[in-house]
Amino acid sequence: MASISVYDQKRSLSEARQGTWLGEGSSVVQQQALFDLDRAFKNWWNNPGHFSRPTWRKAGVNEGFAIRDLSVRHINRRWGEALVPKCGWARFRISRKWADICAATSARVTLDRAGRWHVSFTTPPTVFKRQPTDAVVGLDMGVASTVTTSNRENPSMPALLSPGENQRKRRRERKLAGQQKGSNRRNVTKHQIARLSARETDRRKDWIEKTTTTLVREYDIICIEDLKVKNMVRSAKGTVENPGNNVAQKRGLNRSISSQAWALFRQRLTDKAAAATSLVAVVVVNPAYTSQRCSGCGHTTSENRKNQAEFQCVVCSYTDNADVNAANNILAAGLAVTGRGGTPHAKPEIAEHSGPMKRQPLVLVA
Ligand SMILES: [Zn+2]
């Protein structure tokens, strides 16, 4: 199968730029978009299990572009400026070390759905300072409360919107449903909803940052569930383990926190563990039966679950909070692979040293 090389596309681009609206944009930015597309296709071809097929661009979704040969300048302690091609200098709030920003050679400018511009600099990960604690923990990602640890802590995510904000959002969503597609009024409502959603996303991210920082600071070994598997276990259609009983739970899990948020939680946990000054292991375990197994005697049956909240073993009559029991099982499974005893069903996670891209608000200087 023949494919069009990125260099052919570059040639077509320069032809297409002659005398058209494309010519008014920055050629550097447009070429970078071609390279991004090329990489996205190559990733997908070479590793289809890990990368999905590149999708068509959609107005208002993932808006952004890359800047190469970045130049930045310092204004004062709080503000810096970056040179955006064809736009000029754009001001941004400095939220990391200025030396790190200066070391960056490229950046990505994005527009979120609430209409806010951000700039992310590609910089090496910052070092996470910590002392060895010799403490270990298992985490249960739950339905009723978002996180339960084997040490009975409950660093659950707070409500992301206040009752008033929630009400406003619901009211606007109802309003949107009755408005004519493409009308200005509908666009205004859409923007209002997007702003509330952005607030929600910001608060969720903030909670993820704080919680993962605390965990990496406090524990040398952190055992978590493989949620891709857990979502299958909790499929709405039911599984061999628990046929058809999980419809409400699954819906609850989706409602309380999306799998995307858990992916970010895990990513930030491994990022910070990898950047830590003393060893932190993040162990990912198979979640199968962790909610039904007795952490006291190991007996596994669905009859151990009295209800959503309570665990009571039918053999040894061990009783506990269901989430704490699950977190204990996850810890035991994780410790087994690190050679500290317990049960199998776990695979160690190699924490990747990927440079976290921290977005910061960008303001165009008039
Ligand atoms: Zn038992």
CSV table of C-alpha atoms and ligand atoms in Angstrom, one decimal:
chain,number,residue,atom,x,y,z
A,1,MET,CA,0.0,0.0,0.0
A,2,ALA,CA,1.4,3.3,-1.0
A,3,SER,CA,1.3,6.1,1.5
A,4,ILE,CA,1.8,9.8,1.2
A,5,SER,CA,5.0,10.9,2.9
A,6,VAL,CA,5.1,14.0,5.1
A,7,TYR,CA,7.5,15.6,2.7
A,8,ASP,CA,5.0,15.2,-0.2
A,9,GLN,CA,2.4,16.8,2.0
A,10,LYS,CA,4.8,19.7,2.8
A,11,ARG,CA,5.2,20.3,-0.9
A,12,SER,CA,1.4,20.3,-1.3
A,13,LEU,CA,1.1,22.7,1.6
A,14,SER,CA,3.3,25.3,0.1
A,15,GLU,CA,1.3,25.1,-3.1
A,16,ALA,CA,-2.0,25.4,-1.2
A,17,ARG,CA,-0.7,28.4,0.7
A,18,GLN,CA,-0.3,30.4,-2.6
A,19,GLY,CA,-2.9,33.1,-2.6
A,20,THR,CA,-5.3,31.4,-0.2
A,21,TRP,CA,-6.4,31.9,3.5
A,22,LEU,CA,-3.8,29.2,4.4
A,23,GLY,CA,-1.1,31.6,3.4
A,24,GLU,CA,-2.0,34.0,6.1
A,25,GLY,CA,-1.2,31.5,8.8
A,26,SER,CA,2.2,30.5,10.0
A,27,SER,CA,3.9,28.0,7.8
A,28,VAL,CA,6.0,26.7,10.7
A,29,VAL,CA,2.8,25.9,12.7
A,30,GLN,CA,1.1,24.3,9.6
A,31,GLN,CA,4.2,22.1,8.9
A,32,GLN,CA,4.3,21.0,12.5
A,33,ALA,CA,0.6,19.9,12.2
A,34,LEU,CA,1.6,17.7,9.3
A,35,PHE,CA,4.4,16.2,11.4
A,36,ASP,CA,2.0,15.6,14.3
A,37,LEU,CA,-0.4,13.9,11.9
A,38,ASP,CA,2.4,11.7,10.5
A,39,ARG,CA,3.5,10.7,13.9
A,40,ALA,CA,-0.1,9.9,15.0
A,41,PHE,CA,-0.5,7.6,12.0
A,42,LYS,CA,2.9,5.9,12.5
A,43,ASN,CA,2.0,5.3,16.2
A,44,TRP,CA,-1.3,3.8,15.2
A,45,TRP,CA,0.3,1.5,12.5
A,46,ASN,CA,3.2,0.4,14.7
A,47,ASN,CA,1.2,-0.1,17.9
A,48,PRO,CA,-2.5,-0.3,17.2
A,49,GLY,CA,-3.2,-1.8,20.7
A,50,HIS,CA,-1.8,1.3,22.4
A,51,PHE,CA,-2.7,4.1,20.1
A,52,SER,CA,-6.1,4.7,18.4
A,53,ARG,CA,-6.7,5.8,14.9
A,54,PRO,CA,-6.2,9.5,14.3
A,55,THR,CA,-9.6,11.2,14.2
A,56,TRP,CA,-10.9,14.1,12.1
A,57,ARG,CA,-10.5,17.5,13.6
A,58,LYS,CA,-13.6,19.0,15.1
A,59,ALA,CA,-14.1,22.7,15.8
A,60,GLY,CA,-13.8,23.5,19.5
A,61,VAL,CA,-12.2,20.1,20.4
A,62,ASN,CA,-8.5,19.8,21.2
A,63,GLU,CA,-7.7,23.1,19.5
A,64,GLY,CA,-4.1,23.9,19.6
A,65,PHE,CA,-0.7,24.0,17.9
A,66,ALA,CA,2.9,23.5,18.6
A,67,ILE,CA,5.6,26.2,18.6
A,68,ARG,CA,9.2,25.2,17.7
A,69,ASP,CA,12.3,27.3,18.2
A,70,LEU,CA,10.6,28.8,21.2
A,71,SER,CA,11.6,32.1,22.5
A,72,VAL,CA,10.5,33.4,25.9
A,73,ARG,CA,11.2,36.4,28.0
A,74,HIS,CA,10.8,37.3,31.6
A,75,ILE,CA,8.6,40.2,32.7
A,76,ASN,CA,8.5,39.9,36.4
A,77,ARG,CA,8.3,37.2,39.1
A,78,ARG,CA,4.8,36.2,38.1
A,79,TRP,CA,4.6,36.8,34.4
A,80,GLY,CA,6.5,35.8,31.3
A,81,GLU,CA,6.0,36.1,27.6
A,82,ALA,CA,6.3,33.6,24.7
A,83,LEU,CA,6.6,34.5,21.0
A,84,VAL,CA,3.6,33.0,19.2
A,85,PRO,CA,4.1,32.8,15.4
A,86,LYS,CA,2.0,35.4,13.6
A,87,CYS,CA,0.5,36.6,16.9
A,88,GLY,CA,3.4,38.2,18.7
A,89,TRP,CA,4.3,38.1,22.3
A,90,ALA,CA,1.7,36.3,24.6
A,91,ARG,CA,1.8,36.7,28.3
A,92,PHE,CA,1.5,33.7,30.6
A,93,ARG,CA,1.6,33.1,34.4
A,94,ILE,CA,4.9,31.5,35.5
A,95,SER,CA,4.0,28.4,37.4
A,96,ARG,CA,7.3,26.5,37.3
A,97,LYS,CA,11.0,27.4,37.6
A,98,TRP,CA,11.9,30.1,35.1
A,99,ALA,CA,15.2,28.1,34.3
A,100,ASP,CA,13.1,25.1,33.3
A,101,ILE,CA,11.0,27.3,30.9
A,102,CYS,CA,14.1,28.7,29.4
A,103,ALA,CA,15.5,25.2,28.9
A,104,ALA,CA,12.4,24.2,26.8
A,105,THR,CA,12.9,24.3,23.1
A,106,SER,CA,9.2,23.8,22.1
A,107,ALA,CA,5.8,24.4,23.5
A,108,ARG,CA,2.2,23.6,22.8
A,109,VAL,CA,-0.6,26.2,22.8
A,110,THR,CA,-4.1,24.9,23.4
A,111,LEU,CA,-7.6,26.3,23.7
A,112,ASP,CA,-9.9,24.6,26.1
A,113,ARG,CA,-13.6,24.2,25.7
A,114,ALA,CA,-14.2,27.1,28.1
A,115,GLY,CA,-12.4,29.4,25.7
A,116,ARG,CA,-9.2,29.7,27.8
A,117,TRP,CA,-5.7,29.6,26.1
A,118,HIS,CA,-2.9,27.6,27.8
A,119,VAL,CA,0.7,27.0,27.0
A,120,SER,CA,2.7,23.9,28.0
A,121,PHE,CA,6.5,23.8,27.8
A,122,THR,CA,8.3,20.5,27.1
A,123,THR,CA,10.6,20.4,30.1
A,124,PRO,CA,12.3,17.5,31.9
A,125,PRO,CA,10.4,16.2,34.9
A,126,THR,CA,11.1,17.9,38.1
A,127,VAL,CA,12.7,15.9,40.9
A,128,PHE,CA,10.3,14.7,43.7
A,129,LYS,CA,12.0,15.1,47.0
A,130,ARG,CA,11.1,12.4,49.6
A,131,GLN,CA,12.6,10.2,52.4
A,132,PRO,CA,12.1,6.4,52.5
A,133,THR,CA,9.2,5.6,54.8
A,134,ASP,CA,9.1,1.8,54.6
A,135,ALA,CA,5.3,2.2,54.5
A,136,VAL,CA,3.1,0.2,52.0
A,137,VAL,CA,-0.5,0.8,50.9
A,138,GLY,CA,-3.2,-0.8,48.8
A,139,LEU,CA,-5.8,1.4,47.1
A,140,ASP,CA,-9.4,0.5,46.2
A,141,MET,CA,-11.0,2.6,43.6
A,142,GLY,CA,-14.6,2.4,44.7
A,143,VAL,CA,-18.1,3.3,43.9
A,144,ALA,CA,-19.4,4.9,47.1
A,145,SER,CA,-16.1,6.7,47.9
A,146,THR,CA,-13.6,7.3,45.2
A,147,VAL,CA,-10.5,6.0,47.0
A,148,THR,CA,-10.1,3.8,50.1
A,149,THR,CA,-6.7,2.8,51.4
A,150,SER,CA,-5.7,-0.4,53.2
A,151,ASN,CA,-4.9,1.9,56.2
A,152,ARG,CA,-8.6,3.0,56.3
A,153,GLU,CA,-7.9,6.5,54.9
A,154,ASN,CA,-10.5,7.9,52.7
A,155,PRO,CA,-8.9,10.7,50.5
A,156,SER,CA,-12.1,10.8,48.4
A,157,MET,CA,-12.7,13.4,45.8
A,158,PRO,CA,-14.9,16.2,47.1
A,159,ALA,CA,-18.0,17.3,45.2
A,160,LEU,CA,-16.7,19.1,42.1
A,161,LEU,CA,-19.5,21.6,41.8
A,162,SER,CA,-21.4,23.3,44.6
A,163,PRO,CA,-25.2,22.6,44.8
A,164,GLY,CA,-25.8,26.0,43.2
A,165,GLU,CA,-23.3,25.3,40.3
A,166,ASN,CA,-24.8,21.9,39.8
A,167,GLN,CA,-28.3,23.4,39.5
A,168,ARG,CA,-27.1,26.0,37.1
A,169,LYS,CA,-25.5,23.4,34.9
A,170,ARG,CA,-28.5,21.2,34.8
A,171,ARG,CA,-30.8,24.1,34.1
A,172,ARG,CA,-28.5,25.2,31.2
A,173,GLU,CA,-28.4,21.7,29.8
A,174,ARG,CA,-32.2,21.6,29.7
A,175,LYS,CA,-32.2,25.0,28.0
A,176,LEU,CA,-29.6,23.8,25.4
A,177,ALA,CA,-31.8,20.9,24.5
A,178,GLY,CA,-34.6,23.2,23.4
A,179,GLN,CA,-32.4,25.7,21.5
A,180,GLN,CA,-32.0,25.7,17.7
A,181,LYS,CA,-28.8,24.2,16.5
A,182,GLY,CA,-26.2,26.7,15.2
A,183,SER,CA,-28.1,29.7,16.8
A,184,ASN,CA,-26.2,32.3,18.7
A,185,ARG,CA,-28.3,31.8,21.8
A,186,ARG,CA,-27.4,28.1,21.7
A,187,ASN,CA,-23.7,28.9,21.4
A,188,VAL,CA,-23.9,31.2,24.4
A,189,THR,CA,-25.5,28.4,26.5
A,190,LYS,CA,-22.9,26.0,25.2
A,191,HIS,CA,-20.1,28.3,26.3
A,192,GLN,CA,-21.8,28.7,29.8
A,193,ILE,CA,-21.9,25.0,30.2
A,194,ALA,CA,-18.3,24.6,29.0
A,195,ARG,CA,-17.2,27.1,31.6
A,196,LEU,CA,-18.8,25.1,34.4
A,197,SER,CA,-17.4,21.8,33.0
A,198,ALA,CA,-13.9,23.4,33.0
A,199,ARG,CA,-14.3,24.3,36.6
A,200,GLU,CA,-15.2,20.7,37.3
A,201,THR,CA,-12.2,19.5,35.4
A,202,ASP,CA,-9.8,21.9,37.1
A,203,ARG,CA,-11.0,20.8,40.6
A,204,ARG,CA,-10.7,17.1,39.6
A,205,LYS,CA,-7.1,17.7,38.4
A,206,ASP,CA,-6.3,19.6,41.5
A,207,TRP,CA,-7.5,16.8,43.7
A,208,ILE,CA,-5.5,14.2,41.6
A,209,GLU,CA,-2.3,16.3,42.0
A,210,LYS,CA,-2.7,16.7,45.8
A,211,THR,CA,-3.7,13.1,46.4
A,212,THR,CA,-0.9,11.5,44.3
A,213,THR,CA,1.7,13.9,45.9
A,214,THR,CA,0.6,12.8,49.4
A,215,LEU,CA,0.6,9.1,48.4
A,216,VAL,CA,4.1,9.2,46.9
A,217,ARG,CA,5.5,11.2,49.8
A,218,GLU,CA,4.1,8.7,52.4
A,219,TYR,CA,4.5,5.3,50.8
A,220,ASP,CA,7.4,3.2,49.4
A,221,ILE,CA,5.1,0.7,47.7
A,222,ILE,CA,1.7,1.7,46.3
A,223,CYS,CA,-0.5,-1.1,45.0
A,224,ILE,CA,-3.4,-0.2,42.7
A,225,GLU,CA,-5.9,-2.0,40.5
A,226,ASP,CA,-5.7,-2.4,36.8
A,227,LEU,CA,-8.9,-0.4,36.1
A,228,LYS,CA,-9.2,-1.5,32.5
A,229,VAL,CA,-9.8,-5.0,33.8
A,230,LYS,CA,-11.9,-3.7,36.7
A,231,ASN,CA,-14.3,-2.0,34.3
A,232,MET,CA,-14.7,-5.3,32.4
A,233,VAL,CA,-15.3,-7.1,35.7
A,234,ARG,CA,-18.0,-4.5,36.4
A,235,SER,CA,-19.5,-4.5,33.0
A,236,ALA,CA,-23.2,-3.7,32.9
A,237,LYS,CA,-24.0,-6.9,31.1
A,238,GLY,CA,-22.5,-8.9,33.9
A,239,THR,CA,-19.6,-11.4,34.0
A,240,VAL,CA,-18.9,-14.9,35.0
A,241,GLU,CA,-18.0,-13.6,38.4
A,242,ASN,CA,-21.2,-11.7,39.0
A,243,PRO,CA,-23.7,-12.1,36.2
A,244,GLY,CA,-25.9,-9.1,35.6
A,245,ASN,CA,-25.8,-7.7,39.1
A,246,ASN,CA,-23.5,-4.8,38.5
A,247,VAL,CA,-25.6,-2.6,36.3
A,248,ALA,CA,-26.2,0.0,39.1
A,249,GLN,CA,-22.6,-0.2,40.3
A,250,LYS,CA,-21.2,0.3,36.9
A,251,ARG,CA,-23.4,3.3,36.3
A,252,GLY,CA,-22.4,4.6,39.7
A,253,LEU,CA,-18.7,4.2,38.9
A,254,ASN,CA,-19.1,6.1,35.7
A,255,ARG,CA,-21.0,8.8,37.4
A,256,SER,CA,-18.6,9.2,40.4
A,257,ILE,CA,-15.4,9.3,38.3
A,258,SER,CA,-14.6,8.6,34.7
A,259,SER,CA,-12.1,6.1,33.7
A,260,GLN,CA,-10.2,8.9,32.0
A,261,ALA,CA,-9.7,10.6,35.4
A,262,TRP,CA,-8.4,7.3,36.8
A,263,ALA,CA,-6.0,7.0,33.9
A,264,LEU,CA,-4.7,10.5,34.8
A,265,PHE,CA,-4.5,9.5,38.5
A,266,ARG,CA,-2.4,6.5,37.7
A,267,GLN,CA,-0.2,8.5,35.2
A,268,ARG,CA,0.5,11.2,37.8
A,269,LEU,CA,1.2,8.6,40.5
A,270,THR,CA,3.8,6.8,38.2
A,271,ASP,CA,5.3,10.1,37.0
A,272,LYS,CA,5.9,11.3,40.6
A,273,ALA,CA,7.2,7.8,41.7
A,274,ALA,CA,9.6,7.9,38.7
A,275,ALA,CA,10.9,11.3,39.6
A,276,ALA,CA,11.2,10.5,43.4
A,277,THR,CA,14.6,10.8,45.0
A,278,SER,CA,14.1,7.5,46.9
A,279,LEU,CA,12.6,4.4,45.5
A,280,VAL,CA,8.8,4.2,45.1
A,281,ALA,CA,7.2,1.2,43.5
A,282,VAL,CA,3.7,1.5,41.9
A,283,VAL,CA,2.4,-2.1,41.5
A,284,VAL,CA,-0.6,-2.7,39.3
A,285,VAL,CA,-2.7,-5.8,40.2
A,286,ASN,CA,-5.5,-7.7,38.6
A,287,PRO,CA,-8.7,-6.6,40.4
A,288,ALA,CA,-10.5,-9.9,39.8
A,289,TYR,CA,-12.2,-11.2,43.1
A,290,THR,CA,-10.5,-8.5,45.2
A,291,SER,CA,-14.0,-7.4,46.3
A,292,GLN,CA,-15.1,-11.0,47.1
A,293,ARG,CA,-12.0,-12.5,48.7
A,294,CYS,CA,-11.7,-12.5,52.5
A,295,SER,CA,-8.5,-10.7,53.4
A,296,GLY,CA,-8.4,-12.8,56.6
A,297,CYS,CA,-8.7,-16.4,55.4
A,298,GLY,CA,-8.7,-16.0,51.6
A,299,HIS,CA,-12.2,-17.6,51.1
A,300,THR,CA,-13.7,-16.2,47.9
A,301,THR,CA,-17.4,-16.1,47.3
A,302,SER,CA,-20.0,-13.4,46.4
A,303,GLU,CA,-21.9,-14.4,49.6
A,304,ASN,CA,-19.1,-12.6,51.5
A,305,ARG,CA,-20.7,-9.4,50.5
A,306,LYS,CA,-23.6,-8.5,52.7
A,307,ASN,CA,-24.2,-5.4,50.7
A,308,GLN,CA,-22.3,-2.6,48.9
A,309,ALA,CA,-20.7,-1.4,52.1
A,310,GLU,CA,-20.2,-4.4,54.3
A,311,PHE,CA,-18.0,-7.5,54.0
A,312,GLN,CA,-18.6,-10.5,56.2
A,313,CYS,CA,-16.7,-13.8,55.5
A,314,VAL,CA,-19.0,-16.8,55.6
A,315,VAL,CA,-16.1,-19.1,56.7
A,316,CYS,CA,-14.2,-17.2,59.3
A,317,SER,CA,-16.8,-14.5,60.1
A,318,TYR,CA,-14.2,-11.7,59.6
A,319,THR,CA,-16.2,-8.5,59.2
A,320,ASP,CA,-15.0,-5.2,57.7
A,321,ASN,CA,-15.8,-2.3,55.5
A,322,ALA,CA,-16.0,-3.8,52.0
A,323,ASP,CA,-13.6,-1.2,50.5
A,324,VAL,CA,-11.0,-1.7,53.2
A,325,ASN,CA,-11.2,-5.4,52.7
A,326,ALA,CA,-10.6,-4.9,48.9
A,327,ALA,CA,-7.8,-2.5,49.5
A,328,ASN,CA,-6.1,-5.1,51.8
A,329,ASN,CA,-6.4,-7.8,49.0
A,330,ILE,CA,-4.9,-5.4,46.5
A,331,LEU,CA,-2.0,-4.7,48.9
A,332,ALA,CA,-1.4,-8.4,49.5
A,333,ALA,CA,-1.5,-9.1,45.7
A,334,GLY,CA,1.0,-6.2,45.1
A,335,LEU,CA,3.4,-7.2,47.9
A,336,ALA,CA,3.5,-10.8,46.4
A,337,VAL,CA,5.2,-9.5,43.2
A,338,THR,CA,7.7,-7.3,45.2
A,339,GLY,CA,8.7,-10.4,47.2
A,340,ARG,CA,7.1,-9.3,50.4
A,341,GLY,CA,4.6,-12.2,50.7
A,342,GLY,CA,0.9,-12.3,49.7
A,343,THR,CA,-1.0,-13.8,46.8
A,344,PRO,CA,-0.2,-13.8,43.0
A,345,HIS,CA,-2.2,-12.0,40.2
A,346,ALA,CA,-0.1,-9.0,40.0
A,347,LYS,CA,2.3,-7.4,37.5
A,348,PRO,CA,4.9,-4.8,38.5
A,349,GLU,CA,4.6,-1.5,36.8
A,350,ILE,CA,7.7,0.1,35.2
A,351,ALA,CA,7.2,3.7,35.9
A,352,GLU,CA,8.0,5.7,32.8
A,353,HIS,CA,10.1,8.9,32.9
A,354,SER,CA,7.8,11.0,30.8
A,355,GLY,CA,8.0,14.7,31.0
A,356,PRO,CA,4.7,16.0,32.5
A,357,MET,CA,3.3,18.8,30.5
A,358,LYS,CA,2.0,21.4,32.9
A,359,ARG,CA,-0.5,23.7,31.3
A,360,GLN,CA,-0.5,27.4,32.2
A,361,PRO,CA,-2.9,30.1,31.3
A,362,LEU,CA,-1.9,32.2,28.3
A,363,VAL,CA,-3.0,35.7,27.8
A,364,LEU,CA,-2.5,37.4,24.4
A,365,VAL,CA,-0.9,40.8,24.9
A,366,ALA,CA,-3.0,43.4,23.1
B,1,ZN,ZN,-12.6,-15.4,56.0
